[in-house]
Amino acid sequence: MNAEDVVAQLFAVRMGLQAPTDVPNGPVLRGYRDLFQVPRLMAYPQKTRLLAAAEGTRCAGVVMDVLLFLSQTMTRDAFQRELAKHPIARQHWVQYETKTTRTSSTMGGDSEQSMIAMEADVSRILSIMLSTKVKHQDMAMTLLDLVFGDRQMPLHANVIVAKEVLRVAKRTRPYKIPQWGLELLEEFITLSEIQLETEKMDSFNAPSVQTMAAYLDKRARGANKLNANWRMRYFTLDATELSYCKHDAEKLSQSKNPFLDKRKKGSVMLVRGMPVTPLNYSGKVSKRPYCIQVGSEKDRNSVIIDACTPVTQAQWINALSANIRRLDLDPRWLHYPRPSVYRMSVQGLLRYGLLYHHEKDPRHVPSHPLRLQETFKLDDKRLAFASVVSCARMNEWSRLEGMLNNQTQKKGTLFQTPSEATPVIGYGPILDVLTSHRAPLGLVSKVEALYAKHEAKKPGWTCREKANDGATGLEASPPRASVA
C-alpha cells in the first residue's frame, strides 16, 4: 500500500464513503495512529508523497492525520522543511499548535511550571512559522490571534502569552507587527494587570454573598470535651445566619410522615468580628481533626461542627469568613453588588473606580480614577462626564453639588484645574444628566442658572437637542448632553 492508496482510504473514511471493515486487504486505517501499521510509510520518499497527496484532497481531517503521523516519525528539521513546501498543511499545523497552547493555558494554573510551558509554546509556534517561511503579515496575524483570539482563556494565562509575544516582537521585529499592534499589546497587558490586582484586592475586601448547605456533625450544646454528644444536622449558610435542622429541604417537602421533625434546631447569627477558627478536636472516644468553631468559647451561642475533610473545612471557613467580612462593608458595596473586573474595558473599569474607589488614596488603589487617567492618558472631559454620571446613578446629589461648589470657587475638582470657574465639559451636559436622572429641583435650578450665565462663552460641549429644536422651530425640551 503506497502513499496515494493510504490517503485515498483515509479520505473515503472521512467522507463516509467506505466503512473501515470494507477494506479487503491490508490494515484498516481509521486515523493517524493506524498509519504506523504500514511499514512502507516509514521510507522518507513515501512520507513526502503522503503529505502532498493529503494536501491534494483539501480535507482538513486527512491533512491533520498525516501531519500528526509525520510529526512523530520525522526529525524536526525535516518536518519543518516539508511544511515550508505545503502552505495548506503549514496553516493547519500552526492552527493546531495555537489551539494546543490555548488548551494548556486553560488547564494550567498559576504555577511557575505552567508559565514556563506557555512561554515555550509561544516560542515553538514562532520557530515553526520562521522555519517554514510564513509571510510576515500572516505571522503577525497569528501572533495577535494568540493573545486576542480566545476570550475563554484565563486572564493570567492570557497576560503571560501577551508578554511573550510582545517580548519576541520587540526583540527582533521580524514579524512586522505594526506599531499600533505593539501599542495594543502594551495597553492590554497594563489593563489586565490592573484587573488582576483589583480583583484580588476587592474579592477579599468585598466578597460576594456565600451560600452553602450540607450535612455535618455538630457537637451538642453543653457537652463536655471528653464525653461529647455528636449529632448529624443539615447546615445552611446565608448572608447573615448559620442555621441547622435535622433534614434537608428536599426530604421535608417529599416526606409523608406526619411525625417528621421539621423544626429548626438552632441558628447562629453572624456578627462583626465573629471568630471562625479550625479546631483539632480530641475527645475521649474519637478524634476529629477537621472541626470548625463558629464563635468564641465563652459565647453560649457558639457551635462546633465537624467538616470531616480538610477541603470541606477550608470551604466552610472561607464562606463563613467572607459573610462576616461583608458585615463591615460600606453600604455602597451592599447596595451595588460588585461585578468581576475581568475583561472590562477601560471605560468600564473607570466607572467601577468611580463607584467604589473614588474616595480612597490613589497610591493604594490601582483602579482609582486618577490613576486610570494617568495610566491610559484619559481625556479630562471623559473623566469629568463619567464622574457626573456616576454621581447621578447613585443619587449622590450632595456630592455632585459639592463638586460644583468647589468648581465655582476655583478650588479645582475632577472637572477642571483650579484656575477655571467653568467645568471642562460645560454646564450643558451636567444639566442634561440632572434632568434625565430626576435630580432635586434646587440643584437643577442652580445648574440652569450657571448654564445660562456661561452659555455665551461656550467653553464646553453644546446642548445637542436644544440646538436641534431651535433649528426646527420647536419648543426647546430639557437640554440633552452631546457625548459624541
Coordinates of C-alpha atoms in Angstrom, one line a residue:
M1 CA 0.0 0.0 0.0
N2 CA 1.7 3.2 -1.2
A3 CA 1.1 6.8 0.0
E4 CA -1.7 7.6 -2.5
D5 CA -3.7 4.5 -1.5
V6 CA -3.4 5.3 2.2
V7 CA -4.6 8.9 1.6
A8 CA -7.5 7.6 -0.6
Q9 CA -8.6 5.2 2.1
L10 CA -8.4 8.0 4.8
F11 CA -10.4 10.3 2.6
A12 CA -13.1 7.7 1.9
V13 CA -13.4 7.1 5.6
R14 CA -13.6 10.8 6.4
M15 CA -16.3 11.3 3.8
G16 CA -18.3 8.3 4.9
L17 CA -17.9 6.7 1.5
Q18 CA -16.4 3.5 2.8
A19 CA -16.5 1.7 6.1
P20 CA -13.2 0.6 7.6
T21 CA -14.4 -3.1 7.5
D22 CA -14.9 -2.9 3.7
V23 CA -11.1 -2.9 3.0
P24 CA -10.3 -6.3 1.5
N25 CA -6.6 -6.5 2.1
G26 CA -4.1 -4.6 4.3
P27 CA -4.5 -2.8 7.6
V28 CA -7.7 -0.9 8.5
L29 CA -6.9 2.8 8.5
R30 CA -9.2 4.9 10.7
G31 CA -6.8 7.7 11.7
Y32 CA -3.2 8.7 12.1
R33 CA -2.5 6.0 14.7
D34 CA -3.3 3.3 12.1
L35 CA -0.6 4.7 9.8
F36 CA 2.1 3.2 12.0
Q37 CA 0.9 -0.2 10.8
V38 CA 2.0 0.5 7.2
P39 CA 5.8 -0.4 7.0
R40 CA 6.2 1.2 3.6
L41 CA 5.3 4.7 5.0
M42 CA 8.5 4.7 7.1
A43 CA 10.5 5.5 4.0
Y44 CA 11.3 9.2 3.5
P45 CA 10.1 9.4 -0.1
Q46 CA 6.7 7.9 0.9
K47 CA 6.4 10.4 3.6
T48 CA 6.9 13.3 1.2
R49 CA 4.4 11.8 -1.2
L50 CA 2.0 11.2 1.7
L51 CA 1.8 14.9 2.6
A52 CA 1.5 16.0 -1.0
A53 CA -1.4 13.6 -1.6
A54 CA -3.1 14.6 1.7
E55 CA -2.9 18.3 0.7
G56 CA -4.4 17.5 -2.6
T57 CA -7.6 16.2 -1.0
R58 CA -8.3 19.6 0.6
C59 CA -9.7 17.7 3.6
A60 CA -8.7 19.1 7.0
G61 CA -9.1 15.7 8.7
V62 CA -6.9 13.9 6.3
V63 CA -4.2 16.6 6.4
M64 CA -4.1 16.6 10.2
D65 CA -3.9 12.8 10.3
V66 CA -0.9 12.9 8.0
L67 CA 0.7 15.8 9.9
L68 CA 0.4 14.1 13.3
F69 CA 1.9 10.9 11.8
L70 CA 4.8 12.8 10.2
S71 CA 5.5 14.9 13.3
Q72 CA 6.2 11.7 15.3
T73 CA 8.2 9.9 12.6
M74 CA 10.4 12.7 11.1
T75 CA 13.1 14.8 12.6
R76 CA 12.1 18.4 13.5
D77 CA 14.2 19.9 10.7
A78 CA 12.8 17.5 8.1
F79 CA 9.3 18.1 9.2
Q80 CA 9.6 21.8 9.0
R81 CA 11.1 21.6 5.5
E82 CA 8.1 19.7 4.4
L83 CA 5.8 22.3 6.0
A84 CA 7.6 25.0 4.1
K85 CA 6.7 23.3 0.8
H86 CA 3.0 22.9 1.5
P87 CA 1.2 26.1 2.6
I88 CA -2.2 24.4 3.4
A89 CA -0.5 21.8 5.6
R90 CA 1.5 24.6 7.3
Q91 CA -1.6 26.6 8.0
H92 CA -3.3 23.6 9.6
W93 CA -0.3 22.8 11.8
V94 CA 0.1 26.4 13.0
Q95 CA -3.6 26.4 14.0
Y96 CA -3.2 23.1 15.7
E97 CA -0.2 24.4 17.7
T98 CA -2.2 27.6 18.6
K99 CA -5.1 25.5 19.8
T100 CA -2.8 23.4 21.9
T101 CA -1.3 26.5 23.5
R102 CA -4.7 27.8 24.4
T103 CA -5.8 24.4 25.9
S104 CA -2.7 24.2 28.0
S105 CA -3.2 27.8 29.2
T106 CA -6.8 27.0 30.2
M107 CA -5.8 23.8 32.0
G108 CA -2.7 25.1 33.6
G109 CA -2.7 27.0 36.9
D110 CA -0.6 29.9 38.2
S111 CA 2.4 27.7 38.9
E112 CA 5.8 28.6 37.6
Q113 CA 5.9 25.4 35.5
S114 CA 2.7 26.3 33.7
M115 CA 4.0 29.8 32.9
I116 CA 7.3 28.4 31.5
A117 CA 5.3 25.9 29.4
M118 CA 3.1 28.6 27.9
E119 CA 6.2 30.7 27.0
A120 CA 7.7 27.6 25.4
D121 CA 4.5 27.1 23.4
V122 CA 4.7 30.6 22.0
S123 CA 8.4 30.2 21.1
R124 CA 7.6 26.9 19.4
I125 CA 4.9 28.4 17.2
L126 CA 7.2 31.3 16.3
S127 CA 10.0 28.9 15.3
I128 CA 7.6 26.9 13.2
M129 CA 6.5 30.0 11.3
L130 CA 10.0 31.2 10.9
S131 CA 11.5 27.9 9.6
T132 CA 8.6 27.3 7.2
K133 CA 8.9 30.8 5.7
V134 CA 5.4 32.1 6.7
K135 CA 4.7 35.6 5.3
H136 CA 5.3 38.3 7.8
Q137 CA 1.7 39.5 7.5
D138 CA 0.3 36.0 8.4
M139 CA 2.9 35.7 11.2
A140 CA 1.7 39.0 12.7
M141 CA -1.9 37.9 12.5
T142 CA -1.1 34.6 14.2
L143 CA 0.7 36.3 17.0
L144 CA -2.1 38.7 17.7
D145 CA -4.6 35.9 17.4
L146 CA -2.7 34.1 20.1
V147 CA -3.5 36.9 22.5
F148 CA -6.9 38.1 21.5
G149 CA -8.4 35.1 19.8
D150 CA -9.7 33.2 22.8
R151 CA -11.7 35.1 25.5
Q152 CA -12.2 31.8 27.4
M153 CA -8.5 31.7 28.3
P154 CA -7.9 32.6 32.0
L155 CA -6.8 36.2 32.2
H156 CA -3.5 35.4 34.0
A157 CA -2.6 33.0 31.2
N158 CA -3.5 35.5 28.6
V159 CA -1.2 38.0 30.1
I160 CA 1.7 35.5 30.0
V161 CA 1.1 34.8 26.4
A162 CA 0.8 38.6 25.6
K163 CA 4.1 39.4 27.4
E164 CA 5.9 36.6 25.5
V165 CA 4.5 37.7 22.1
L166 CA 5.5 41.4 22.9
R167 CA 8.9 40.4 24.1
V168 CA 9.9 38.5 20.9
A169 CA 8.2 41.1 18.7
K170 CA 10.2 43.9 20.2
R171 CA 13.5 41.9 20.4
T172 CA 14.0 41.3 16.7
R173 CA 10.9 42.7 14.9
P174 CA 11.0 40.1 12.1
Y175 CA 7.2 39.6 12.4
K176 CA 6.1 43.0 11.1
I177 CA 3.6 43.7 13.8
P178 CA 2.6 47.3 13.2
Q179 CA 3.2 49.9 15.8
W180 CA -0.5 50.1 16.6
G181 CA -0.4 46.4 17.3
L182 CA 2.5 46.8 19.7
E183 CA 0.7 49.6 21.5
L184 CA -2.4 47.5 21.7
L185 CA -0.5 44.7 23.3
E186 CA 1.1 47.0 25.8
E187 CA -2.3 48.5 26.8
F188 CA -3.8 45.1 27.0
I189 CA -1.1 43.9 29.4
T190 CA -1.3 47.0 31.6
L191 CA -5.1 46.9 31.7
S192 CA -5.1 43.1 32.5
E193 CA -2.6 43.5 35.3
I194 CA -4.7 46.3 36.9
Q195 CA -7.7 44.0 36.6
L196 CA -5.9 41.1 38.3
E197 CA -4.7 43.2 41.1
T198 CA -8.1 44.9 41.6
E199 CA -10.0 41.6 41.6
K200 CA -7.6 40.1 44.1
M201 CA -7.9 43.0 46.4
D202 CA -11.7 43.6 46.1
S203 CA -12.7 40.0 46.2
F204 CA -11.2 39.8 49.6
N205 CA -12.3 43.1 51.0
A206 CA -15.8 43.0 49.5
P207 CA -16.6 39.3 48.8
S208 CA -19.9 38.3 47.3
V209 CA -22.5 36.5 49.4
Q210 CA -21.6 32.9 50.1
T211 CA -24.3 30.3 50.4
M212 CA -23.6 26.7 51.4
A213 CA -25.6 23.7 52.6
A214 CA -24.5 20.2 53.7
Y215 CA -25.0 17.5 56.3
L216 CA -22.3 17.9 59.0
D217 CA -21.8 16.5 62.5
K218 CA -22.5 19.0 65.3
R219 CA -21.4 18.8 68.9
A220 CA -24.3 19.1 71.3
R221 CA -24.6 22.3 73.4
G222 CA -23.3 21.9 76.9
A223 CA -21.5 18.6 76.3
N224 CA -18.0 18.5 77.9
K225 CA -15.0 17.8 75.8
L226 CA -14.4 14.2 76.9
N227 CA -18.0 13.0 76.7
A228 CA -19.2 15.0 73.7
N229 CA -22.5 14.1 72.1
W230 CA -22.4 14.5 68.3
R231 CA -25.4 14.5 66.0
M232 CA -25.7 14.9 62.3
R233 CA -27.5 18.1 61.2
Y234 CA -28.3 19.8 57.9
F235 CA -26.5 23.2 58.0
T236 CA -27.5 26.1 55.8
L237 CA -25.4 29.3 55.4
D238 CA -26.7 32.6 54.0
A239 CA -25.6 36.2 54.2
T240 CA -26.3 36.7 57.9
E241 CA -27.1 33.4 59.5
L242 CA -25.9 29.8 60.0
S243 CA -28.9 27.6 60.8
Y244 CA -29.3 23.9 61.2
C245 CA -32.1 21.3 61.3
K246 CA -32.5 17.5 61.2
H247 CA -33.4 17.1 57.5
D248 CA -32.8 18.9 54.2
A249 CA -35.4 20.9 52.3
E250 CA -36.0 18.1 49.7
K251 CA -36.7 15.5 52.3
L252 CA -39.0 17.8 54.2
S253 CA -41.0 18.6 51.1
Q254 CA -41.3 15.0 49.9
S255 CA -41.9 13.2 53.2
K256 CA -45.4 12.0 54.0
N257 CA -44.5 11.2 57.6
P258 CA -46.7 13.4 59.8
F259 CA -44.4 13.0 62.7
L260 CA -41.2 14.1 60.9
D261 CA -39.4 16.7 62.9
K262 CA -39.5 19.9 60.7
R263 CA -38.4 22.4 63.3
K264 CA -35.2 24.5 63.1
K265 CA -32.9 23.1 65.7
G266 CA -30.9 26.2 66.1
S267 CA -29.0 29.1 64.4
V268 CA -26.1 31.4 64.9
M269 CA -26.4 35.0 63.8
L270 CA -23.2 36.3 62.1
V271 CA -21.9 39.4 63.8
R272 CA -19.0 41.7 63.1
G273 CA -15.7 40.3 64.3
M274 CA -17.0 36.9 65.0
P275 CA -14.1 34.4 65.1
V276 CA -14.2 31.3 62.8
T277 CA -11.3 29.0 63.6
P278 CA -10.2 25.5 62.7
L279 CA -10.3 23.1 65.6
N280 CA -8.4 19.8 66.1
Y281 CA -11.0 18.2 68.5
S282 CA -9.7 15.3 70.7
G283 CA -12.4 13.5 72.7
K284 CA -12.4 10.5 75.0
V285 CA -13.7 8.2 72.3
S286 CA -12.6 9.6 69.0
K287 CA -10.6 12.4 67.4
R288 CA -12.0 14.9 64.9
P289 CA -9.1 16.9 63.4
Y290 CA -11.2 18.9 60.9
C291 CA -13.7 20.7 63.1
I292 CA -14.8 24.3 62.9
Q293 CA -15.6 26.5 65.8
V294 CA -18.0 29.4 65.0
G295 CA -17.9 32.0 67.7
S296 CA -15.7 32.2 70.8
E297 CA -15.6 29.5 73.6
K298 CA -17.2 31.9 76.0
D299 CA -20.2 32.6 73.7
R300 CA -23.1 30.4 74.6
N301 CA -24.4 30.5 71.0
S302 CA -21.1 29.2 69.5
V303 CA -21.2 25.9 67.7
I304 CA -18.6 23.3 66.8
I305 CA -19.1 21.3 63.6
D306 CA -17.1 18.5 62.1
A307 CA -16.3 19.0 58.4
C308 CA -14.7 15.5 58.1
T309 CA -12.2 16.5 55.4
P310 CA -9.6 19.4 55.1
V311 CA -11.2 20.5 51.8
T312 CA -14.7 20.8 53.2
Q313 CA -13.2 22.5 56.3
A314 CA -11.5 25.2 54.2
Q315 CA -14.6 25.7 52.1
W316 CA -16.8 26.4 55.1
I317 CA -14.2 28.6 56.9
N318 CA -13.8 30.7 53.8
A319 CA -17.5 31.0 53.2
L320 CA -18.2 32.0 56.9
S321 CA -15.3 34.4 57.0
A322 CA -16.4 36.1 53.8
N323 CA -20.0 36.6 55.0
I324 CA -18.7 38.0 58.3
R325 CA -16.4 40.5 56.5
R326 CA -19.4 41.7 54.5
L327 CA -21.0 43.0 57.7
D328 CA -18.2 45.6 57.9
L329 CA -18.7 46.8 54.3
D330 CA -19.6 50.3 53.2
P331 CA -23.3 50.3 52.3
R332 CA -22.4 51.1 48.8
W333 CA -20.9 47.7 48.3
L334 CA -24.1 46.1 49.6
H335 CA -26.4 48.3 47.6
Y336 CA -24.4 47.8 44.4
P337 CA -23.1 44.2 44.2
R338 CA -19.6 44.2 42.9
P339 CA -19.1 42.7 39.4
S340 CA -15.9 40.9 38.3
V341 CA -13.5 43.3 36.7
Y342 CA -12.0 40.6 34.4
R343 CA -12.2 41.6 30.7
M344 CA -13.6 45.0 31.5
S345 CA -12.8 47.8 29.0
V346 CA -11.0 51.0 30.2
Q347 CA -14.3 52.8 30.3
G348 CA -15.9 50.0 32.4
L349 CA -13.0 50.0 34.8
L350 CA -13.3 53.8 35.1
R351 CA -17.0 53.5 36.1
Y352 CA -16.0 50.8 38.5
G353 CA -13.4 53.0 40.1
L354 CA -15.7 56.0 40.3
L355 CA -18.4 53.8 42.1
Y356 CA -16.2 52.0 44.6
H357 CA -12.8 53.7 45.0
H358 CA -13.1 57.5 44.3
E359 CA -12.7 58.4 48.0
K360 CA -9.6 56.2 48.6
D361 CA -5.9 57.1 48.3
P362 CA -4.9 56.7 44.6
R363 CA -1.5 55.4 45.7
H364 CA -3.0 52.2 47.2
V365 CA -5.8 51.5 44.7
P366 CA -4.8 50.5 41.1
S367 CA -8.3 51.2 39.7
H368 CA -8.7 54.7 41.2
P369 CA -10.0 57.1 38.6
L370 CA -7.0 59.4 38.8
R371 CA -4.5 56.5 38.4
L372 CA -6.5 55.2 35.4
Q373 CA -6.4 58.7 33.9
E374 CA -2.7 58.9 34.3
T375 CA -2.0 55.3 33.1
F376 CA -4.2 55.4 30.0
K377 CA -4.0 59.2 29.2
L378 CA -7.7 59.7 29.6
D379 CA -9.1 63.0 28.5
D380 CA -10.3 65.4 31.2
K381 CA -13.7 65.6 29.5
R382 CA -14.2 61.9 29.6
L383 CA -13.3 61.7 33.3
A384 CA -15.5 64.7 34.2
F385 CA -18.6 63.4 32.4
A386 CA -18.1 59.9 33.9
S387 CA -17.9 61.5 37.3
V388 CA -21.2 63.3 36.8
V389 CA -23.0 60.2 35.5
S390 CA -21.6 58.1 38.4
C391 CA -23.0 60.6 41.0
A392 CA -26.3 60.7 39.3
R393 CA -26.7 56.9 39.0
M394 CA -26.0 56.6 42.8
N395 CA -28.3 59.6 43.6
E396 CA -25.4 61.3 45.4
W397 CA -26.6 64.8 44.7
S398 CA -24.8 66.3 47.7
R399 CA -21.5 65.0 46.4
L400 CA -22.2 66.4 42.9
E401 CA -23.3 69.8 44.4
G402 CA -20.1 69.9 46.4
M403 CA -18.1 69.3 43.3
L404 CA -19.9 72.2 41.6
N405 CA -19.4 74.5 44.6
N406 CA -15.6 73.8 44.6
Q407 CA -15.6 74.5 40.8
T408 CA -17.3 77.8 41.0
Q409 CA -15.0 78.8 43.8
K410 CA -12.0 77.8 41.6
K411 CA -10.8 75.2 44.1
G412 CA -10.4 72.6 41.5
T413 CA -12.0 69.2 41.2
L414 CA -12.2 66.4 38.7
F415 CA -13.9 68.9 36.4
Q416 CA -11.0 71.3 35.8
T417 CA -7.9 73.0 37.1
P418 CA -8.3 75.4 40.0
S419 CA -7.7 78.4 37.7
E420 CA -11.0 77.9 35.8
A421 CA -14.5 78.5 37.1
T422 CA -16.3 76.5 34.4
P423 CA -16.2 72.7 34.1
V424 CA -14.2 71.4 31.2
I425 CA -17.4 69.9 29.7
G426 CA -19.5 73.0 30.4
Y427 CA -22.8 73.0 32.3
G428 CA -24.9 71.7 29.4
P429 CA -24.1 68.0 29.8
I430 CA -24.4 68.3 33.6
L431 CA -27.8 69.8 33.2
D432 CA -28.8 67.0 30.9
V433 CA -27.7 64.3 33.4
L434 CA -29.6 66.0 36.2
T435 CA -32.9 66.2 34.3
S436 CA -32.6 62.7 32.9
H437 CA -32.0 61.3 36.4
R438 CA -34.6 63.4 38.2
A439 CA -32.3 65.4 40.4
P440 CA -33.6 67.7 43.2
L441 CA -35.3 70.8 41.8
G442 CA -33.0 73.1 43.8
L443 CA -29.9 71.5 42.2
V444 CA -31.4 71.7 38.7
S445 CA -32.3 75.3 39.1
K446 CA -28.8 76.1 40.3
V447 CA -27.2 74.4 37.3
E448 CA -29.7 76.1 35.0
A449 CA -28.6 79.5 36.2
L450 CA -24.9 78.5 35.8
Y451 CA -25.7 77.2 32.3
A452 CA -27.4 80.4 31.3
K453 CA -24.6 82.5 32.7
H454 CA -21.8 80.7 30.9
E455 CA -23.7 79.7 27.7
A456 CA -22.3 82.6 25.7
K457 CA -18.7 81.6 26.4
K458 CA -19.4 78.1 25.1
P459 CA -16.4 76.6 26.9
G460 CA -17.6 73.0 26.8
W461 CA -19.9 70.7 24.9
T462 CA -23.0 72.1 23.4
C463 CA -26.6 71.0 24.2
R464 CA -27.5 68.9 21.1
E465 CA -31.2 68.6 21.5
K466 CA -31.8 72.2 22.3
A467 CA -29.8 73.2 19.2
N468 CA -31.8 70.8 17.1
D469 CA -35.1 72.0 18.5
G470 CA -34.2 75.6 17.9
A471 CA -33.3 74.9 14.3
T472 CA -36.6 73.2 13.6
G473 CA -38.7 75.9 15.3
L474 CA -39.9 73.6 18.0
E475 CA -40.1 74.4 21.7
A476 CA -36.9 73.6 23.4
S477 CA -37.1 70.5 25.6
P478 CA -34.9 69.9 28.6
P479 CA -31.3 70.0 27.4
R480 CA -29.5 66.8 26.5
A481 CA -25.8 66.4 26.5
S482 CA -23.8 65.6 23.4
V483 CA -21.5 62.8 24.3
A484 CA -20.1 62.4 20.8

